[in-house]
Short mmCIF file of C-alpha atoms in Angstrom, two decimals:
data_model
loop_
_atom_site.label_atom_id
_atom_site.label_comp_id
_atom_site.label_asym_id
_atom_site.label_seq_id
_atom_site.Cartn_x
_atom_site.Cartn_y
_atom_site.Cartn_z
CA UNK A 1 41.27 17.78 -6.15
CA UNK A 2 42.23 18.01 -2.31
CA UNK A 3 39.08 19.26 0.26
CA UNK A 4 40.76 22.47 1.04
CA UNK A 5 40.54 23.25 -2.49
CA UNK A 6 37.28 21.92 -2.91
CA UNK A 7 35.80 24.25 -0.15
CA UNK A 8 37.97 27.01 -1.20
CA UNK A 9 36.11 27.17 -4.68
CA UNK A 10 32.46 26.68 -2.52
CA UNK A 11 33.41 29.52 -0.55
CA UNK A 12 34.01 31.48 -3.72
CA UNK A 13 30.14 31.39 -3.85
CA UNK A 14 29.94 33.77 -1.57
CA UNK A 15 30.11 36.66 -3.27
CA UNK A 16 26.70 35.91 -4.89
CA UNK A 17 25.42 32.77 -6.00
CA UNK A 18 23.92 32.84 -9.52
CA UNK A 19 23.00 30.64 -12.40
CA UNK A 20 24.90 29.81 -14.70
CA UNK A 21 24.51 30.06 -18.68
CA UNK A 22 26.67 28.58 -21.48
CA UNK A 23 29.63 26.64 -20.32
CA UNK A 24 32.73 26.27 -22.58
CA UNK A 25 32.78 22.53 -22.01
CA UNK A 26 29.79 20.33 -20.64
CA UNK A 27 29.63 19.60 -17.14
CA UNK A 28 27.71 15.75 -16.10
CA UNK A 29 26.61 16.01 -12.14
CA UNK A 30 26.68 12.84 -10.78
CA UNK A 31 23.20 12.46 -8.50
CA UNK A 32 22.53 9.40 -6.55
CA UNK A 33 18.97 8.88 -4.40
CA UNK A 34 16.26 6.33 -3.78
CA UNK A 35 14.84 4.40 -6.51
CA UNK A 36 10.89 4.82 -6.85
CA UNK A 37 9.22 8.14 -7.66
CA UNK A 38 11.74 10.72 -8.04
CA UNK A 39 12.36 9.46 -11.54
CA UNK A 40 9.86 11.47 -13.18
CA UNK A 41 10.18 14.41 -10.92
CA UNK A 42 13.85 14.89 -11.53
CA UNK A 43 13.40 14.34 -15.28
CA UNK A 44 11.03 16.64 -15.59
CA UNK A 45 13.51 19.61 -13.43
CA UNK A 46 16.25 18.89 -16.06
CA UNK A 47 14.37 19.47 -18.52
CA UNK A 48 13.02 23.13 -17.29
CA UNK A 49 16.97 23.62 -15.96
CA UNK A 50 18.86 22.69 -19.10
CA UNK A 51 16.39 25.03 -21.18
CA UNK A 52 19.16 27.83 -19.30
CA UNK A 53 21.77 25.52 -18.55
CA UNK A 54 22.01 23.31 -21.69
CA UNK A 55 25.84 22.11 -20.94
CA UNK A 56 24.98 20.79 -17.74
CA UNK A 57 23.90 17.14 -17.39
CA UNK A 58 22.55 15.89 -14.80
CA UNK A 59 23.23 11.89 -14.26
CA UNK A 60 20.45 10.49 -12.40
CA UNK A 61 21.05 6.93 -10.70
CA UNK A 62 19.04 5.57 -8.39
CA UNK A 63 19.11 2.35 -5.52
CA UNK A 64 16.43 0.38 -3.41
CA UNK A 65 16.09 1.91 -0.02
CA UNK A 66 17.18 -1.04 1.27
CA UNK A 67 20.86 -1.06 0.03
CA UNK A 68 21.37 2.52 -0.43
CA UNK A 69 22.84 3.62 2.97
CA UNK A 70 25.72 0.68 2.18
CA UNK A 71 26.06 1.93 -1.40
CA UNK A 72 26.40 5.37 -0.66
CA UNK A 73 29.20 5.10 2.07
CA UNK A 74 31.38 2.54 -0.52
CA UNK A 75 30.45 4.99 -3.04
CA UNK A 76 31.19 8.37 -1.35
CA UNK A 77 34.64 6.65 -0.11
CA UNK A 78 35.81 5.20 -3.65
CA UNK A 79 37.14 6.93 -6.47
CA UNK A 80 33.88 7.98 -8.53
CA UNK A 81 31.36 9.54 -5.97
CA UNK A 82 28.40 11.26 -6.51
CA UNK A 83 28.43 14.81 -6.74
CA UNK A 84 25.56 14.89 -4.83
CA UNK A 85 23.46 12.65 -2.95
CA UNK A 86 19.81 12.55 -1.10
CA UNK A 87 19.72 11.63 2.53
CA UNK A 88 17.82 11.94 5.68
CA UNK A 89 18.72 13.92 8.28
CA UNK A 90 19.88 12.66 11.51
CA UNK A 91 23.20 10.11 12.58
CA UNK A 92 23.52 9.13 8.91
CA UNK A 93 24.59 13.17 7.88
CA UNK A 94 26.27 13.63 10.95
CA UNK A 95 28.32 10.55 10.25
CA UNK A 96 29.58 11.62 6.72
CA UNK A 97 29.65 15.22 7.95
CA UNK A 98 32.33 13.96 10.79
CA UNK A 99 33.82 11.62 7.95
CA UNK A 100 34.56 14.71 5.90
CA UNK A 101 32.36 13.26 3.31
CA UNK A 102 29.49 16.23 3.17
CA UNK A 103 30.91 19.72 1.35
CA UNK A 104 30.66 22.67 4.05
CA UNK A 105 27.89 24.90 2.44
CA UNK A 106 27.54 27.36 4.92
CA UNK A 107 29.48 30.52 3.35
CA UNK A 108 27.28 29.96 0.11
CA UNK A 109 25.07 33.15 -0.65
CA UNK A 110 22.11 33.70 -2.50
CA UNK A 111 20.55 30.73 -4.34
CA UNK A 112 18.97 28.18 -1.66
CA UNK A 113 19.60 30.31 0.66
CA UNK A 114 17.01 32.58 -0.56
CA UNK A 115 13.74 30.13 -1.39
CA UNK A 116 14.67 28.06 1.94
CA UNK A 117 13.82 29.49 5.90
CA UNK A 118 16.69 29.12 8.13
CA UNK A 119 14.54 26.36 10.70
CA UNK A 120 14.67 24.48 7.56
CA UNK A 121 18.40 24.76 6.63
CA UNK A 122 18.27 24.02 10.46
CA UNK A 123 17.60 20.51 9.66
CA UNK A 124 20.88 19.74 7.90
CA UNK A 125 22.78 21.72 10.20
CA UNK A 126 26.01 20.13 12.35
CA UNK A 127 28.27 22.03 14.89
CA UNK A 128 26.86 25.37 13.78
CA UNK A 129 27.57 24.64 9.87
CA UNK A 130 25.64 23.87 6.84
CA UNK A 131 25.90 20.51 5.28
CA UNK A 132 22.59 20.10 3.22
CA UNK A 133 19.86 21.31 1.14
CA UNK A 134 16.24 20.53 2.46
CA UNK A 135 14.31 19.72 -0.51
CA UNK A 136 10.99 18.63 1.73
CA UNK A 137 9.71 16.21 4.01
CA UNK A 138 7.56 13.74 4.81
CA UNK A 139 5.11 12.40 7.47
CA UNK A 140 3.61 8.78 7.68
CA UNK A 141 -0.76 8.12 8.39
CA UNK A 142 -2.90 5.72 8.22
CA UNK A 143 -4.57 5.62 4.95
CA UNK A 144 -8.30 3.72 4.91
CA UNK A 145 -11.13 3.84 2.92
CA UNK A 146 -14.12 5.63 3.75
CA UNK A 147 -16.33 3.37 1.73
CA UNK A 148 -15.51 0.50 3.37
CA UNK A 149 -15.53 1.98 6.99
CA UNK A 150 -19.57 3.78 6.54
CA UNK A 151 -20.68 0.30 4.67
CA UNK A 152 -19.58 -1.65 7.94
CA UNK A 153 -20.25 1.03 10.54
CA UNK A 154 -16.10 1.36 11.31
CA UNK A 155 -14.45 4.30 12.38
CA UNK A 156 -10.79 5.52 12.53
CA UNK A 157 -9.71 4.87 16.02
CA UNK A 158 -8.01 7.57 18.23
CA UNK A 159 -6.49 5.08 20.70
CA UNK A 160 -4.28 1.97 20.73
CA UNK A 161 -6.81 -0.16 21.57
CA UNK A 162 -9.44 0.95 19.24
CA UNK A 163 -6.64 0.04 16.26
CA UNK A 164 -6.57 -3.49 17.95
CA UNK A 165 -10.78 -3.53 17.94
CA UNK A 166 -10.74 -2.41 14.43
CA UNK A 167 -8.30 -5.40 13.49
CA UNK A 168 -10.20 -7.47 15.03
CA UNK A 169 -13.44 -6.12 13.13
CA UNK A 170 -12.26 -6.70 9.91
CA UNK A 171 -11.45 -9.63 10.47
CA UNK A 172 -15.13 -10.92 11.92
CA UNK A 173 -16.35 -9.01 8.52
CA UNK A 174 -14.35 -11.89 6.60
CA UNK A 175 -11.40 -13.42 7.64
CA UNK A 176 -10.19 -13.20 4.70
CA UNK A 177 -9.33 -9.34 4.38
CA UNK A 178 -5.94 -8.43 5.85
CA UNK A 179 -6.74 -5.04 7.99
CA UNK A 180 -3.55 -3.45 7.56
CA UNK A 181 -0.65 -4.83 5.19
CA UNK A 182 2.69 -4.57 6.34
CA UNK A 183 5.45 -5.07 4.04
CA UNK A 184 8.37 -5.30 5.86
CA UNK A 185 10.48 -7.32 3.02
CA UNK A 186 12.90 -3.99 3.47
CA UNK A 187 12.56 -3.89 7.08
CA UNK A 188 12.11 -0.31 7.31
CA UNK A 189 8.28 -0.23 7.20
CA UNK A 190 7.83 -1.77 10.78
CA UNK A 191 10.57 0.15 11.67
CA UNK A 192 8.33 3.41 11.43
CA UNK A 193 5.90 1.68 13.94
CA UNK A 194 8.19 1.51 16.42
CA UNK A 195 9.30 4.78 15.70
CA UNK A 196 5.36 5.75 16.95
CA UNK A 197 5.05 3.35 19.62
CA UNK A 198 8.12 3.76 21.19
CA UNK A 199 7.55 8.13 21.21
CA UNK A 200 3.60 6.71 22.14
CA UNK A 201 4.78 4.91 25.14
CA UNK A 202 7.79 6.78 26.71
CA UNK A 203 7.65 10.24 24.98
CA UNK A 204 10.78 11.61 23.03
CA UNK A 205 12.23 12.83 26.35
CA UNK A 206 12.88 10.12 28.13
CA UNK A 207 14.35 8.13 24.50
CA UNK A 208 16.60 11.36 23.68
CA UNK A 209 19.21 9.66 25.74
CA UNK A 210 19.60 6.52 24.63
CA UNK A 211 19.22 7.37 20.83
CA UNK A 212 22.14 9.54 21.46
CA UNK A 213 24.07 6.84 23.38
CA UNK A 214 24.77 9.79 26.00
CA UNK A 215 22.90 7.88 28.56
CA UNK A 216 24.97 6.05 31.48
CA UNK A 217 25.79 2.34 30.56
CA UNK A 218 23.79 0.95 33.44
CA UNK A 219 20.99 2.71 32.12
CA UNK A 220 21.25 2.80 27.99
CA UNK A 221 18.15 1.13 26.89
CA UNK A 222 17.04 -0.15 29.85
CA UNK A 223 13.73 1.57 30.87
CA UNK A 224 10.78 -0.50 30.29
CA UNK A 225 8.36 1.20 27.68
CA UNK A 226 11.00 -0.34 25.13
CA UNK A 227 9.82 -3.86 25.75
CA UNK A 228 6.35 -2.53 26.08
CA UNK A 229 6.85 -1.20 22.86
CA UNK A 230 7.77 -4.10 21.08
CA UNK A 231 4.87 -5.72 22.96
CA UNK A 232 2.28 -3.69 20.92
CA UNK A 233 3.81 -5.23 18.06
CA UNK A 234 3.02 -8.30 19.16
CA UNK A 235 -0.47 -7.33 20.05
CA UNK A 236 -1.16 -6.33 16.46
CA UNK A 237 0.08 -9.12 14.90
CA UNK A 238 -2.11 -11.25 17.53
CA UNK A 239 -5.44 -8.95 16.60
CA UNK A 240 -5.05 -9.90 12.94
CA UNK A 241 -4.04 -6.18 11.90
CA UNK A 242 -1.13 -7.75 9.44
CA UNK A 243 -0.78 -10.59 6.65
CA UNK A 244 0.89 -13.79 7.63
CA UNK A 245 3.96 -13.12 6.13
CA UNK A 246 5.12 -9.55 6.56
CA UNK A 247 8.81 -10.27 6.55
CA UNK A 248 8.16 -11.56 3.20
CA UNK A 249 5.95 -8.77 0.92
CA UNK A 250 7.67 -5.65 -0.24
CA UNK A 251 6.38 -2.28 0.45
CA UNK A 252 4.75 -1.81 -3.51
CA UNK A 253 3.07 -5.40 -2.70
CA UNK A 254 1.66 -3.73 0.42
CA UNK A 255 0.66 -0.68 -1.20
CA UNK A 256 -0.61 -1.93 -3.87
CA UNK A 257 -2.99 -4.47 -1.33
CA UNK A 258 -4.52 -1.25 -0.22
CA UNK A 259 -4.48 0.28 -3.66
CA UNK A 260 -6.60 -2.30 -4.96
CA UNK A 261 -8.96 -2.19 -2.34
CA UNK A 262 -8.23 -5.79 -0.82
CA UNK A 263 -7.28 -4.34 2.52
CA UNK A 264 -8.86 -1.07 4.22
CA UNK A 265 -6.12 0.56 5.45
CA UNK A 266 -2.18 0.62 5.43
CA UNK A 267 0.33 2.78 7.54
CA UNK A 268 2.22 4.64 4.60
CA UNK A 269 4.00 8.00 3.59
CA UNK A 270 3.00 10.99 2.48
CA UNK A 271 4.29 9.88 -0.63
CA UNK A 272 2.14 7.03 -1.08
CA UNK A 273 -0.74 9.84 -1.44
CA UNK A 274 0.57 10.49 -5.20
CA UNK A 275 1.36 6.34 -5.58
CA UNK A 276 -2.16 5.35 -4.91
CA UNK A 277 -3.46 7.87 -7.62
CA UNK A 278 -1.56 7.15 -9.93
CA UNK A 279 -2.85 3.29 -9.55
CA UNK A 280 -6.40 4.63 -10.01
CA UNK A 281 -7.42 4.66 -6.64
CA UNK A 282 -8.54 8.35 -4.88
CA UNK A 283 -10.98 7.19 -2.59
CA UNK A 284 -8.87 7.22 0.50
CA UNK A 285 -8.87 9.38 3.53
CA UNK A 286 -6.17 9.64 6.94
CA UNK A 287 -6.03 9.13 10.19
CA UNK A 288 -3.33 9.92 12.89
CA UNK A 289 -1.43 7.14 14.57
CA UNK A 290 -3.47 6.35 17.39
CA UNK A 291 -2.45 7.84 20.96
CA UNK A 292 -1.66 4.92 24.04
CA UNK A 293 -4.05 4.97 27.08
CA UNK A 294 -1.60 6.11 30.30
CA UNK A 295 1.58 6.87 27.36
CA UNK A 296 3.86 9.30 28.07
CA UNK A 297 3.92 10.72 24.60
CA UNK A 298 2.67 13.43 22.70
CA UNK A 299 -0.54 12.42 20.90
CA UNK A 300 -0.32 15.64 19.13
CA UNK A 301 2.92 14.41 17.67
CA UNK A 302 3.39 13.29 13.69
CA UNK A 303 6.53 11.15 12.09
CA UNK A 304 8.11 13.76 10.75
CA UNK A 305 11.38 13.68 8.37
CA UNK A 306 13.16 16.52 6.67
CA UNK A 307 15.31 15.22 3.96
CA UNK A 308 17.24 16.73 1.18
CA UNK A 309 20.56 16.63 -0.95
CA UNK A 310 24.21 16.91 0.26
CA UNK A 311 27.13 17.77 -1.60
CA UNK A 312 30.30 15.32 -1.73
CA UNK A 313 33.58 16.88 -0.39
CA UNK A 314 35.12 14.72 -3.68
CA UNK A 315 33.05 16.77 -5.90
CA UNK A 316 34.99 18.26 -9.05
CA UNK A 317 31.88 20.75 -9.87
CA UNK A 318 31.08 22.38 -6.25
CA UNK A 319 29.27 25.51 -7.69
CA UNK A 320 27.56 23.57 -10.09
CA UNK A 321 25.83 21.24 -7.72
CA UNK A 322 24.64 24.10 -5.40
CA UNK A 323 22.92 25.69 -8.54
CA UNK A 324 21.48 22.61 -9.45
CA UNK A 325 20.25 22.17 -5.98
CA UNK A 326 19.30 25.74 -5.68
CA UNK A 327 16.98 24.60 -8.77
CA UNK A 328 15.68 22.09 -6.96
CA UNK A 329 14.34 24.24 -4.10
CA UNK A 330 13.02 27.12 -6.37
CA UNK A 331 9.35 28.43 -6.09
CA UNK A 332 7.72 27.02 -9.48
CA UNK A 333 10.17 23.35 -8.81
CA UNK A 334 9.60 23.42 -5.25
CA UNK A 335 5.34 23.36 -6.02
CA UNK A 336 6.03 20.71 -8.79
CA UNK A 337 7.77 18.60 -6.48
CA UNK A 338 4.49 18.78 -4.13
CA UNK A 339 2.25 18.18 -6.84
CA UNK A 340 3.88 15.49 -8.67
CA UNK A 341 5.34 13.52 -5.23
CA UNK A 342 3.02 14.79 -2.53
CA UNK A 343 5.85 15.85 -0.32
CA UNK A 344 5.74 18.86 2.18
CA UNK A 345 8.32 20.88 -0.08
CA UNK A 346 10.91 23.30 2.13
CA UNK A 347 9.99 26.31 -0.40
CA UNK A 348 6.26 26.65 0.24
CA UNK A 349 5.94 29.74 -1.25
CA UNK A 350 3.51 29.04 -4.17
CA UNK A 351 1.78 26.07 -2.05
CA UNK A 352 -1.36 28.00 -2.39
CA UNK A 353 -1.47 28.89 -6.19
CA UNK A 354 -1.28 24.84 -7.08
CA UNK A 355 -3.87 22.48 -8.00
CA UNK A 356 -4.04 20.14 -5.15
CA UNK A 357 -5.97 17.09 -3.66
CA UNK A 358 -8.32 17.32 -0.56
CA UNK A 359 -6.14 14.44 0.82
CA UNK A 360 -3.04 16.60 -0.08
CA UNK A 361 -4.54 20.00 1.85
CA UNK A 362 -5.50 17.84 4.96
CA UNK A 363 -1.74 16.69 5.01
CA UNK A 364 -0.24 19.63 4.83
CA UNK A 365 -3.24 21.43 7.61
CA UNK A 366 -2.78 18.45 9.87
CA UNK A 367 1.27 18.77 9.95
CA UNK A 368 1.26 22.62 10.14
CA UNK A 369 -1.24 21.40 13.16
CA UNK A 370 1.41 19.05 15.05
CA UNK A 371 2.46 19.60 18.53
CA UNK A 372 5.62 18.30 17.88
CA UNK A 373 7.68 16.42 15.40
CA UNK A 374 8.90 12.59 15.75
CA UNK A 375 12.12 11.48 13.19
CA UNK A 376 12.17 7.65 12.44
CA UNK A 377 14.70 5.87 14.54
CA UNK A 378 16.80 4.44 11.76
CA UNK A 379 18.14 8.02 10.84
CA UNK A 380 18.04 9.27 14.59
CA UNK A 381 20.15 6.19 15.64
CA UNK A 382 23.56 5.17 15.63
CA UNK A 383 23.95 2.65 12.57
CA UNK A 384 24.74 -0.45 14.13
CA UNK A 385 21.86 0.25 16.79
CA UNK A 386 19.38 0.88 14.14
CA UNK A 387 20.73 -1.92 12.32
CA UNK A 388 20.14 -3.84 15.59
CA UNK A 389 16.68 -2.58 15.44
CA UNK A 390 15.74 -3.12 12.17
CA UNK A 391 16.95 -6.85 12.46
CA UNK A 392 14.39 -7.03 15.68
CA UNK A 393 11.63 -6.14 13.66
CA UNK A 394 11.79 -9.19 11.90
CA UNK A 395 12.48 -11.54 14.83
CA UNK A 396 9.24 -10.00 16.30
CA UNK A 397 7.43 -10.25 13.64
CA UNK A 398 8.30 -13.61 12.96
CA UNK A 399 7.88 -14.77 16.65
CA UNK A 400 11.48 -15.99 17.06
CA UNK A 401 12.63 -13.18 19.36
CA UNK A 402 10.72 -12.47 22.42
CA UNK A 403 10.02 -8.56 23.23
CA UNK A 404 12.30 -8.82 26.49
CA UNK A 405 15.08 -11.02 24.08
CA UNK A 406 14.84 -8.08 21.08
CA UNK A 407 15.21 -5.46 23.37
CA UNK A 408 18.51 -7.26 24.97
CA UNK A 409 19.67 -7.81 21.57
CA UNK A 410 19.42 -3.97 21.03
CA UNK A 411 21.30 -2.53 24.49
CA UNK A 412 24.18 -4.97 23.94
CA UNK A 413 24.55 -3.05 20.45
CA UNK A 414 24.23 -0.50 21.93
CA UNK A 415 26.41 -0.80 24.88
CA UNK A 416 29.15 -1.20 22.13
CA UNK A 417 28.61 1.33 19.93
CA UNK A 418 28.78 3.76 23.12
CA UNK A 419 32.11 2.38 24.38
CA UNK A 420 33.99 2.83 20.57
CA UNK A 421 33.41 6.29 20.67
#
């Protein structure tokens, strides 16, 4: 089936989008998103969906975060796509949205429309169009443990250099107790702290720019706070804040470091909220990433990424996968999905009525509290500069790249990617 046609039959949604009950012949939606928790969560909605839409299956497949951006462009370019697919917002959507990849879901009406506000639609939203369903999103804190922190008089630092005192700290406690595990095996995880240090140091102003490669060549990546930046890296990893082999331990070996109680703290998602339950372990509480003495940035500021489902232009069953995602984002799903992954869910409308965590209510009081909202660089940046980036991280971290070097590594990439455009 052509696009044209394809879009034709999603515009036919809008003369009222509704579910769907007893098709003549089953109909098997192809879904594709990150491996981890979601299992659970999406077996669970196709169950409660199938008990009114028994001839629609829903084939769940799922890929380390890691090697899913690769697999999805091979996939959504070959001849058996997804019908639909998670992703962040940012330059990944825009690039399949410009690759004619992502199906136009703008003339739908009714069904997500109706559970999900229009800043939040706003979040998958490209020239003026539609391209995406916001299921929720999620922020990043530090996670400690108050037990540990009142035994050995400790307290959650506001500033950069109280994180670096802390470190230290722990590490006169016992040498032996990693402060903060970072694994960065997947390369995203340090990635994140950039994210904060580099809106910490320069403010998202004066990176807007240069993320968008609409900056002047003579001055793409050059201002300073990048290098100072990747400094603070450096002056964690010199404070004893991270294991001795970061590059090497996965982000469950991490978590589960932290779980366990061997280390007192770890920089992780919202999601990890529900993860470290589930391991047995509640006694946790958050912290903000720290502000920078004489930063430009917003210390009010959270990491904060929308993310959701899009629709592949390739798809045989348009109106099928908008129901199904219309599911998704329902009021009873949408307050399952925020009790059963800890995510912020786009729908909040029965937020209130479930049983929640005290860790989960602080979350969701200290991000309605945010002066501002700052999206991880790997979904804000051109590919091949975040790739750039994301290789840094490791040359940093392993003390083969120099701040200055990483930094030149990064505005050569992305003095190219500017000049093919």
């Amino acid at each position: 089936m052509n696009i044209p046609s394809i879009l034709a039959k999603a515009a036919g949604l809008a003369a009222g989008l509704t579910f769907f009950v007893g098709q003549a012949q089953a109909v098997d939606i192809k879904m594709w998103a990150l491996s981890g928790e979601m299992e659970g969560f999406i077996a669970m909605a196709e169950a409660e969906y199938q008990k009114t839409h028994p001839d629609v299956n829903i084939v769940f497949e799922s890929f380390p975060n890691e090697a899913y951006k690769t697999q999805l462009q091979v996939g959504l370019t070959g001849s058996a796509p997804p019908d639909i697919f998670f992703n962040w917002t940012g330059e990944d959507a825009a690039r399949l949205v410009g690759d004619g990849l992502a199906l136009d879901l703008t003339d739908v009406k009714g069904g997500f429309k109706q559970s999900v506000s229009d800043s939040w639609l706003s979040a998958f939203q490209y020239n003026g169009r539609i391209y995406g369903i916001p299921t929720d999103a999620t922020s990043k804190y530090f996670y400690y443990n108050p037990s540990f922190f009142a035994e050995h008089k400790l307290t959650p630092p506001t500033t950069f250099d109280g994180l670096l005192k802390l470190c230290r700290q722990i590490r006169a406690i016992d040498p032996e107790i990693v402060p903060w595990p970072l694994g960065n095996s997947e390369r995203w995880k340090l990635n994140h702290v950039i994210t904060m240090l580099n809106e910490r140091v320069m403010g998202q102003k004066a990176t807007a720019a240069d993320y968008d490669l609409s900056a002047p060549a003579d001055k793409l990546f050059t201002n300073p706070g990048y290098v100072e930046a990747w400094q603070k890296v450096v002056d964690l990893k010199e404070a004893g804040c991270f294991q001795d082999a970061p590059n090497a331990t996965s982000p469950e070996a991490s978590r589960s470091m932290f779980a366990a109680g061997v280390s007192p703290m770890i920089y992780c998602g919202t999601w990890c909220h529900n993860i470290f339950r589930e391991e047995g372990y509640s006694d946790f509480a958050m912290f903000r990433f720290p502000a920078i003495e004489g930063g430009a940035g917003d210390p009010g500021a959270g990491f904060l990424s929308a993310q959701g489902y899009m629709v592949s232009a390739k798809t045989k069953y348009p109106k099928e996968a908008v129901d199904w995602l219309s599911f998704l984002v329902s009021d009873e799903i949408a307050a399952k999905s925020a009790q059963m992954l800890g995510v912020i869910p786009s729908n909040p409308a029965l937020i209130n009525a479930i049983k929640a965590t005290d860790q989960y209510k602080w979350i969701v009081n200290d991000i309605a509290q945010a002066s501002g909202a700052v999206k991880p660089i790997d979904v804000l940046l051109d590919a091949r500069v975040a790739n750039a980036y994301l290789d840094a991280g490791v040359e940093v971290l392993n003390g083969t790249k120099t701040p200055q070097q990483a930094m030149n590594d990064i505005r050569a990439t992305a003095l190219e990617a500017q000049s093919s455009r």
